[in-house]
mmCIF file of C-alpha atoms in Angstrom:
data_model
loop_
_atom_site.group_PDB
_atom_site.id
_atom_site.type_symbol
_atom_site.label_atom_id
_atom_site.label_comp_id
_atom_site.label_asym_id
_atom_site.label_seq_id
_atom_site.Cartn_x
_atom_site.Cartn_y
_atom_site.Cartn_z
ATOM 1 C CA MET A 8 -58.302 -46.322 -21.489
ATOM 2 C CA PHE A 9 -56.859 -45.700 -24.926
ATOM 3 C CA ARG A 10 -53.122 -45.713 -25.915
ATOM 4 C CA ARG A 11 -51.777 -43.697 -28.754
ATOM 5 C CA PHE A 12 -49.623 -45.597 -31.281
ATOM 6 C CA THR A 13 -47.085 -43.951 -33.559
ATOM 7 C CA SER A 14 -46.390 -45.588 -36.861
ATOM 8 C CA GLU A 15 -42.935 -46.661 -37.818
ATOM 9 C CA ARG A 16 -42.970 -44.167 -40.789
ATOM 10 C CA VAL A 17 -43.655 -41.242 -38.340
ATOM 11 C CA ARG A 18 -40.840 -42.192 -36.115
ATOM 12 C CA GLN A 19 -38.367 -42.327 -38.946
ATOM 13 C CA GLN A 20 -39.450 -38.904 -40.221
ATOM 14 C CA ARG A 21 -38.864 -37.523 -36.731
ATOM 15 C CA ARG A 22 -35.388 -39.100 -36.701
ATOM 16 C CA LYS A 23 -34.543 -37.695 -39.878
ATOM 17 C CA ARG A 24 -35.690 -34.143 -38.857
ATOM 18 C CA PHE A 25 -33.618 -34.457 -35.712
ATOM 19 C CA VAL A 26 -30.463 -35.485 -37.697
ATOM 20 C CA VAL A 27 -31.028 -32.537 -40.091
ATOM 21 C CA PHE A 28 -31.538 -29.984 -37.392
ATOM 22 C CA SER A 29 -28.495 -31.294 -35.544
ATOM 23 C CA ILE A 30 -26.348 -30.932 -38.717
ATOM 24 C CA VAL A 31 -27.637 -27.441 -39.435
ATOM 25 C CA TYR A 32 -27.242 -26.328 -35.767
ATOM 26 C CA SER A 33 -23.737 -27.785 -35.596
ATOM 27 C CA ALA A 34 -22.628 -26.183 -38.911
ATOM 28 C CA LEU A 35 -24.018 -22.905 -37.689
ATOM 29 C CA ALA A 36 -22.075 -23.160 -34.510
ATOM 30 C CA VAL A 37 -18.905 -23.950 -36.498
ATOM 31 C CA ALA A 38 -19.606 -21.015 -38.821
ATOM 32 C CA VAL A 39 -20.040 -18.558 -35.876
ATOM 33 C CA PHE A 40 -16.982 -19.917 -34.085
ATOM 34 C CA LEU A 41 -14.835 -19.587 -37.304
ATOM 35 C CA PHE A 42 -16.208 -15.976 -37.853
ATOM 36 C CA VAL A 43 -15.445 -14.933 -34.241
ATOM 37 C CA TRP A 44 -12.000 -16.664 -34.566
ATOM 38 C CA GLN A 45 -11.146 -14.841 -37.826
ATOM 39 C CA LEU A 46 -12.835 -11.546 -36.363
ATOM 40 C CA SER A 47 -10.466 -11.645 -33.326
ATOM 41 C CA TYR A 48 -7.541 -11.220 -35.743
ATOM 42 C CA ALA A 49 -9.136 -8.482 -37.796
ATOM 43 C CA PRO A 50 -6.914 -5.482 -38.392
ATOM 44 C CA PHE A 51 -9.698 -2.930 -37.845
ATOM 45 C CA ILE A 52 -10.310 -3.985 -34.182
ATOM 46 C CA ARG A 53 -6.694 -4.836 -33.336
ATOM 47 C CA ILE A 54 -4.688 -2.875 -30.557
ATOM 48 C CA ASN A 55 -1.751 -1.316 -32.235
ATOM 49 C CA THR A 56 -0.824 1.372 -29.695
ATOM 50 C CA VAL A 57 -0.358 1.426 -25.822
ATOM 51 C CA MET A 58 -0.734 4.918 -24.165
ATOM 52 C CA ILE A 59 0.531 5.182 -20.634
ATOM 53 C CA GLU A 60 -0.167 8.083 -18.197
ATOM 54 C CA GLY A 61 0.510 9.103 -14.707
ATOM 55 C CA GLU A 62 3.804 7.264 -14.313
ATOM 56 C CA GLU A 63 6.294 9.065 -11.942
ATOM 57 C CA THR A 64 8.743 6.755 -10.225
ATOM 58 C CA VAL A 65 8.112 3.659 -12.415
ATOM 59 C CA SER A 66 9.641 3.468 -15.840
ATOM 60 C CA ARG A 67 7.313 3.953 -18.810
ATOM 61 C CA ALA A 68 9.525 1.385 -20.757
ATOM 62 C CA GLU A 69 9.070 -1.281 -18.105
ATOM 63 C CA VAL A 70 5.407 -0.770 -17.921
ATOM 64 C CA PHE A 71 5.109 -1.089 -21.633
ATOM 65 C CA ALA A 72 7.037 -4.243 -21.686
ATOM 66 C CA GLN A 73 4.787 -5.792 -19.159
ATOM 67 C CA VAL A 74 1.643 -4.783 -21.003
ATOM 68 C CA ARG A 75 2.940 -5.901 -24.203
ATOM 69 C CA ALA A 76 3.787 -9.314 -22.778
ATOM 70 C CA GLU A 77 0.196 -9.753 -21.633
ATOM 71 C CA LEU A 78 -1.020 -8.977 -25.192
ATOM 72 C CA VAL A 79 1.136 -11.406 -26.894
ATOM 73 C CA GLY A 80 -0.385 -14.645 -28.056
ATOM 74 C CA SER A 81 -4.018 -15.844 -27.863
ATOM 75 C CA TYR A 82 -6.647 -17.625 -25.662
ATOM 76 C CA GLY A 83 -6.152 -21.385 -26.056
ATOM 77 C CA HIS A 84 -4.224 -20.703 -29.403
ATOM 78 C CA LEU A 85 -7.574 -19.483 -30.892
ATOM 79 C CA PHE A 86 -8.595 -15.849 -30.091
ATOM 80 C CA SER A 87 -6.183 -13.015 -30.320
ATOM 81 C CA LYS A 88 -5.503 -11.109 -27.053
ATOM 82 C CA ARG A 89 -4.922 -7.788 -29.116
ATOM 83 C CA ASN A 90 -8.605 -7.768 -29.853
ATOM 84 C CA VAL A 91 -10.172 -4.612 -28.413
ATOM 85 C CA PHE A 92 -13.056 -6.745 -27.093
ATOM 86 C CA LEU A 93 -11.019 -9.475 -25.795
ATOM 87 C CA TYR A 94 -7.743 -8.002 -24.418
ATOM 88 C CA PRO A 95 -6.900 -9.223 -20.914
ATOM 89 C CA ARG A 96 -7.826 -6.107 -18.752
ATOM 90 C CA THR A 97 -7.758 -7.920 -15.326
ATOM 91 C CA ASP A 98 -4.481 -9.679 -16.074
ATOM 92 C CA ILE A 99 -2.841 -6.383 -17.120
ATOM 93 C CA GLN A 100 -3.910 -4.818 -13.911
ATOM 94 C CA LYS A 101 -2.761 -7.547 -11.695
ATOM 95 C CA LYS A 102 0.596 -7.856 -13.456
ATOM 96 C CA LEU A 103 1.452 -4.216 -13.106
ATOM 97 C CA ARG A 104 0.408 -4.112 -9.363
ATOM 98 C CA THR A 105 2.547 -7.158 -8.650
ATOM 99 C CA THR A 106 5.547 -6.176 -10.738
ATOM 100 C CA PHE A 107 5.543 -2.391 -9.474
ATOM 101 C CA PRO A 108 4.692 -2.075 -5.786
ATOM 102 C CA SER A 109 4.711 1.709 -6.114
ATOM 103 C CA ILE A 110 1.583 1.526 -8.255
ATOM 104 C CA LYS A 111 -1.635 1.730 -6.207
ATOM 105 C CA LYS A 112 -4.239 1.701 -8.917
ATOM 106 C CA VAL A 113 -4.262 0.819 -12.582
ATOM 107 C CA PHE A 114 -7.054 1.950 -14.884
ATOM 108 C CA VAL A 115 -7.207 0.239 -18.200
ATOM 109 C CA ASP A 116 -9.637 1.030 -21.111
ATOM 110 C CA VAL A 117 -9.608 1.409 -24.901
ATOM 111 C CA GLU A 118 -9.831 4.616 -27.039
ATOM 112 C CA GLY A 119 -11.192 3.946 -30.507
ATOM 113 C CA MET A 120 -10.431 0.627 -32.034
ATOM 114 C CA HIS A 121 -6.592 0.713 -31.878
ATOM 115 C CA THR A 122 -5.376 2.179 -28.676
ATOM 116 C CA LEU A 123 -5.115 0.601 -25.210
ATOM 117 C CA ARG A 124 -4.954 3.434 -22.431
ATOM 118 C CA ILE A 125 -3.162 2.615 -19.178
ATOM 119 C CA ARG A 126 -3.594 5.260 -16.371
ATOM 120 C CA ILE A 127 -1.448 4.745 -13.373
ATOM 121 C CA GLU A 128 -1.977 6.075 -9.875
ATOM 122 C CA GLU A 129 1.093 5.806 -7.885
ATOM 123 C CA ARG A 130 1.503 5.528 -4.108
ATOM 124 C CA LYS A 131 2.471 8.695 -2.277
ATOM 125 C CA GLY A 132 5.370 8.392 0.237
ATOM 126 C CA VAL A 133 4.578 9.926 3.728
ATOM 127 C CA ALA A 134 7.494 8.426 5.690
ATOM 128 C CA VAL A 135 10.763 6.517 5.379
ATOM 129 C CA ALA A 136 11.364 3.084 6.895
ATOM 130 C CA CYS A 137 14.977 2.086 7.386
ATOM 131 C CA ARG A 138 16.520 -1.177 8.626
ATOM 132 C CA LEU A 139 17.402 -1.081 12.541
ATOM 133 C CA GLN A 140 21.188 -0.460 13.058
ATOM 134 C CA ASP A 141 23.072 -1.759 15.899
ATOM 135 C CA ASN A 142 24.102 1.718 16.802
ATOM 136 C CA ALA A 143 21.482 4.536 16.740
ATOM 137 C CA GLN A 144 24.169 6.959 15.556
ATOM 138 C CA GLU A 145 25.204 4.942 12.517
ATOM 139 C CA VAL A 146 24.233 6.345 9.068
ATOM 140 C CA LEU A 147 21.068 4.616 7.715
ATOM 141 C CA GLU A 148 21.810 2.743 4.673
ATOM 142 C CA GLU A 149 18.914 0.645 3.495
ATOM 143 C CA CYS A 150 15.778 2.765 3.504
ATOM 144 C CA TYR A 151 12.314 2.622 1.681
ATOM 145 C CA LEU A 152 9.387 4.901 1.147
ATOM 146 C CA VAL A 153 6.223 4.042 2.960
ATOM 147 C CA ASP A 154 2.666 5.236 2.031
ATOM 148 C CA ALA A 155 -0.069 6.256 4.434
ATOM 149 C CA THR A 156 -1.103 2.654 5.127
ATOM 150 C CA GLY A 157 2.478 1.543 6.201
ATOM 151 C CA PHE A 158 3.055 -0.126 2.767
ATOM 152 C CA VAL A 159 6.712 -0.300 1.498
ATOM 153 C CA PHE A 160 6.649 0.517 -2.257
ATOM 154 C CA ILE A 161 10.177 1.727 -3.395
ATOM 155 C CA GLN A 162 13.697 2.063 -2.166
ATOM 156 C CA ALA A 163 14.263 5.656 -0.848
ATOM 157 C CA PRO A 164 16.950 7.681 -2.608
ATOM 158 C CA ARG A 165 19.769 8.984 -0.491
ATOM 159 C CA PHE A 166 19.172 12.537 -1.325
ATOM 160 C CA LEU A 167 15.515 12.387 -0.071
ATOM 161 C CA GLY A 168 16.134 15.133 2.702
ATOM 162 C CA SER A 169 14.506 15.619 6.003
ATOM 163 C CA SER A 170 10.804 16.124 4.909
ATOM 164 C CA TYR A 171 10.028 12.708 6.047
ATOM 165 C CA VAL A 172 9.859 10.997 9.328
ATOM 166 C CA VAL A 173 12.263 8.137 9.406
ATOM 167 C CA HIS A 174 11.134 4.975 11.213
ATOM 168 C CA GLU A 175 14.139 2.738 12.059
ATOM 169 C CA LEU A 176 12.944 -0.749 12.788
ATOM 170 C CA GLU A 177 13.464 -4.451 12.279
ATOM 171 C CA MET A 178 12.283 -5.478 8.725
ATOM 172 C CA ASP A 179 12.009 -8.365 6.445
ATOM 173 C CA PRO A 180 15.031 -8.925 4.294
ATOM 174 C CA GLN A 181 12.859 -7.982 1.199
ATOM 175 C CA PRO A 182 10.317 -5.505 2.457
ATOM 176 C CA LEU A 183 9.168 -4.240 -0.784
ATOM 177 C CA GLY A 184 5.465 -4.997 -1.273
ATOM 178 C CA MET A 185 4.942 -5.364 2.414
ATOM 179 C CA TYR A 186 3.705 -3.417 5.405
ATOM 180 C CA VAL A 187 6.317 -2.330 7.990
ATOM 181 C CA PHE A 188 3.481 -1.886 10.475
ATOM 182 C CA PRO A 189 -0.206 -2.882 10.750
ATOM 183 C CA SER A 190 -2.117 -0.079 9.072
ATOM 184 C CA GLU A 191 -4.008 0.882 12.249
ATOM 185 C CA GLU A 192 -0.670 1.251 14.196
ATOM 186 C CA PHE A 193 0.869 3.325 11.443
ATOM 187 C CA THR A 194 -2.179 5.527 11.369
ATOM 188 C CA ARG A 195 -1.995 5.952 15.187
ATOM 189 C CA ARG A 196 1.654 6.958 14.960
ATOM 190 C CA ALA A 197 0.979 9.520 12.263
ATOM 191 C CA SER A 198 -1.690 11.186 14.495
ATOM 192 C CA PHE A 199 0.769 11.158 17.347
ATOM 193 C CA ILE A 200 3.430 12.871 15.233
ATOM 194 C CA THR A 201 0.937 15.486 14.079
ATOM 195 C CA ALA A 202 -0.228 16.083 17.775
ATOM 196 C CA LEU A 203 3.504 16.594 18.809
ATOM 197 C CA GLY A 204 3.999 19.073 15.946
ATOM 198 C CA LYS A 205 1.141 21.129 17.471
ATOM 199 C CA LEU A 206 3.281 21.355 20.653
ATOM 200 C CA SER A 207 6.173 22.761 18.639
ATOM 201 C CA MET A 208 7.877 19.302 18.744
ATOM 202 C CA ARG A 209 8.789 18.097 15.391
ATOM 203 C CA VAL A 210 9.518 14.354 15.166
ATOM 204 C CA THR A 211 12.436 13.487 12.732
ATOM 205 C CA ARG A 212 13.002 9.906 13.539
ATOM 206 C CA ILE A 213 11.469 6.979 15.502
ATOM 207 C CA ARG A 214 13.652 4.129 16.516
ATOM 208 C CA THR A 215 11.500 0.979 17.359
ATOM 209 C CA LEU A 216 13.025 -1.833 19.254
ATOM 210 C CA GLY A 217 10.690 -4.412 20.552
ATOM 211 C CA ASP A 218 7.833 -2.886 22.419
ATOM 212 C CA GLU A 219 9.493 0.532 22.946
ATOM 213 C CA MET A 220 10.089 3.665 20.768
ATOM 214 C CA ASN A 221 12.738 6.296 20.889
ATOM 215 C CA LEU A 222 11.470 9.391 19.098
ATOM 216 C CA THR A 223 13.941 11.890 18.126
ATOM 217 C CA VAL A 224 12.275 15.399 18.286
ATOM 218 C CA MET A 225 13.481 18.917 17.299
ATOM 219 C CA THR A 226 12.496 21.672 19.794
ATOM 220 C CA PRO A 227 11.634 25.288 19.019
ATOM 221 C CA GLN A 228 15.116 26.272 20.361
ATOM 222 C CA ARG A 229 16.583 24.069 17.531
ATOM 223 C CA GLY A 230 17.653 21.474 20.223
ATOM 224 C CA VAL A 231 17.094 17.785 20.030
ATOM 225 C CA VAL A 232 15.231 15.788 22.820
ATOM 226 C CA HIS A 233 14.371 12.106 22.729
ATOM 227 C CA LEU A 234 10.981 10.765 23.830
ATOM 228 C CA LEU A 235 10.893 7.258 25.235
ATOM 229 C CA VAL A 236 7.449 5.783 24.725
ATOM 230 C CA GLN A 237 5.817 2.289 24.890
ATOM 231 C CA ARG A 238 4.827 1.142 21.470
ATOM 232 C CA ASN A 239 1.357 0.157 22.597
ATOM 233 C CA ALA A 240 0.800 3.309 24.775
ATOM 234 C CA ARG A 241 -2.304 5.416 24.663
ATOM 235 C CA TYR A 242 -1.069 8.369 22.779
ATOM 236 C CA ASP A 243 -3.575 10.788 24.054
ATOM 237 C CA GLU A 244 -2.507 10.111 27.570
ATOM 238 C CA VAL A 245 1.150 10.462 26.662
ATOM 239 C CA LEU A 246 0.355 13.822 24.983
ATOM 240 C CA THR A 247 -1.466 15.024 28.146
ATOM 241 C CA ASN A 248 1.407 14.037 30.312
ATOM 242 C CA ILE A 249 3.836 15.781 28.003
ATOM 243 C CA GLN A 250 1.943 18.947 27.895
ATOM 244 C CA THR A 251 1.320 19.042 31.627
ATOM 245 C CA VAL A 252 5.024 18.912 32.355
ATOM 246 C CA ILE A 253 6.416 21.248 29.808
ATOM 247 C CA GLU A 254 3.834 23.776 30.472
ATOM 248 C CA SER A 255 4.340 23.698 34.304
ATOM 249 C CA GLU A 256 6.143 26.620 36.053
ATOM 250 C CA ASP A 257 8.265 24.248 37.904
ATOM 251 C CA PHE A 258 9.588 22.609 34.713
ATOM 252 C CA LYS A 259 10.367 26.023 33.231
ATOM 253 C CA LYS A 260 12.267 27.071 36.299
ATOM 254 C CA VAL A 261 14.389 23.849 36.359
ATOM 255 C CA ALA A 262 15.042 23.245 32.659
ATOM 256 C CA ASP A 263 14.542 24.617 29.201
ATOM 257 C CA LEU A 264 13.147 21.943 26.720
ATOM 258 C CA GLY A 265 16.060 22.408 24.424
ATOM 259 C CA ARG A 266 18.502 21.363 27.222
ATOM 260 C CA ILE A 267 16.802 18.115 27.959
ATOM 261 C CA GLU A 268 18.405 14.988 26.704
ATOM 262 C CA TYR A 269 15.474 12.745 27.022
ATOM 263 C CA ILE A 270 11.849 12.420 28.536
ATOM 264 C CA ASP A 271 10.878 8.983 29.633
ATOM 265 C CA LEU A 272 7.180 8.452 29.266
ATOM 266 C CA ARG A 273 7.114 4.693 29.609
ATOM 267 C CA PHE A 274 5.828 4.617 33.237
ATOM 268 C CA GLY A 275 2.272 5.826 32.953
ATOM 269 C CA ASN A 276 1.687 9.084 34.943
ATOM 270 C CA LYS A 277 5.266 9.408 36.133
ATOM 271 C CA ILE A 278 7.639 11.027 33.808
ATOM 272 C CA PHE A 279 11.461 11.138 34.087
ATOM 273 C CA TYR A 280 13.603 13.519 32.163
ATOM 274 C CA LYS A 281 17.218 14.039 32.041
ATOM 275 C CA GLU A 282 19.377 17.063 31.697
ATOM 276 C CA LYS A 283 23.142 17.700 32.093
ATOM 277 C CA GLU A 284 22.882 17.846 35.896
ATOM 278 C CA GLY A 285 21.138 14.534 36.307
ATOM 279 C CA GLU A 286 17.873 12.742 36.147
ATOM 280 C CA ILE A 287 14.768 14.303 37.295
ATOM 281 C CA GLU A 288 11.350 12.702 38.251
ATOM 282 C CA ALA A 289 8.121 14.526 37.448
ATOM 283 C CA PRO A 290 4.959 12.840 38.859
ATOM 284 C CA VAL A 291 2.013 13.968 36.658
ATOM 285 C CA VAL A 292 -1.184 14.975 38.399
ATOM 286 C CA HIS A 293 -3.725 16.591 36.056
ATOM 287 C CA GLU A 294 -5.339 18.610 38.732
ATOM 288 C CA SER A 295 -2.174 20.300 39.936
ATOM 289 C CA VAL A 296 1.569 19.978 39.094
ATOM 290 C CA PRO A 297 3.652 19.013 42.148
ATOM 291 C CA GLU A 298 7.167 20.249 42.799
ATOM 292 C CA LEU A 299 9.922 18.694 40.835
ATOM 293 C CA ARG A 300 12.530 16.808 42.971
ATOM 294 C CA PRO A 301 15.802 15.146 42.059
ATOM 295 C CA ARG A 302 15.669 11.433 41.984
#
């Protein structure tokens, strides 16, 4: 068995080559680093303009101020954040969504070598959420716009009008940026409201207290009737019960929907409603509607 011996001269030559290569590679790395460092501040690839599009309720000036704050300074005091290749896209998107709850999506890209383009997609209000008042007849003061997922994103103006359903409920002291309901529950409510509209019952307000809801409904006769419903009820069954009663001949003989004060739907297939003369019970049987009788 043979062993290969390397002379001392060969070992010294190898060490010298290693040292030379290390110096060359280190110098090259430093040169590249310095080049990139200087290039990050080069005027021909520096962001000079911020273009903002799509804002409706948020202030363009405030959006610009937040974007500018994210572009100030450098990464580790080395590389400029205003470089078109190094600008903090993710930080800008996160900052705008956090600062402005009404912003749903933010798209950030560059145009040319000097312009940063910010495209904003805002949330659309589909309902109004108001803090629960002690008295249902009190004027609602603190209200917020809610999107289709139940997310509170902006305080509602007083002159909003009656085009939105008002949800009156207990809320967090600072509800902006929070969900007033779980998204699934809010979606179920929206479907229930739409289905009632098909029965010519337009919901204008829902007062939620604990596990119960009081829906204020406008009737075709321009009257107001209240629907009392369990919050976790199966709305398809509630709709069937309502339709069965209001379309029955017995109901039409006894009362007109516009003259009813409330319809209580909290007790399964038994419905109670109240008119000026008193309270009436209407047992619901889907095969045939029995006679109405005073309670």
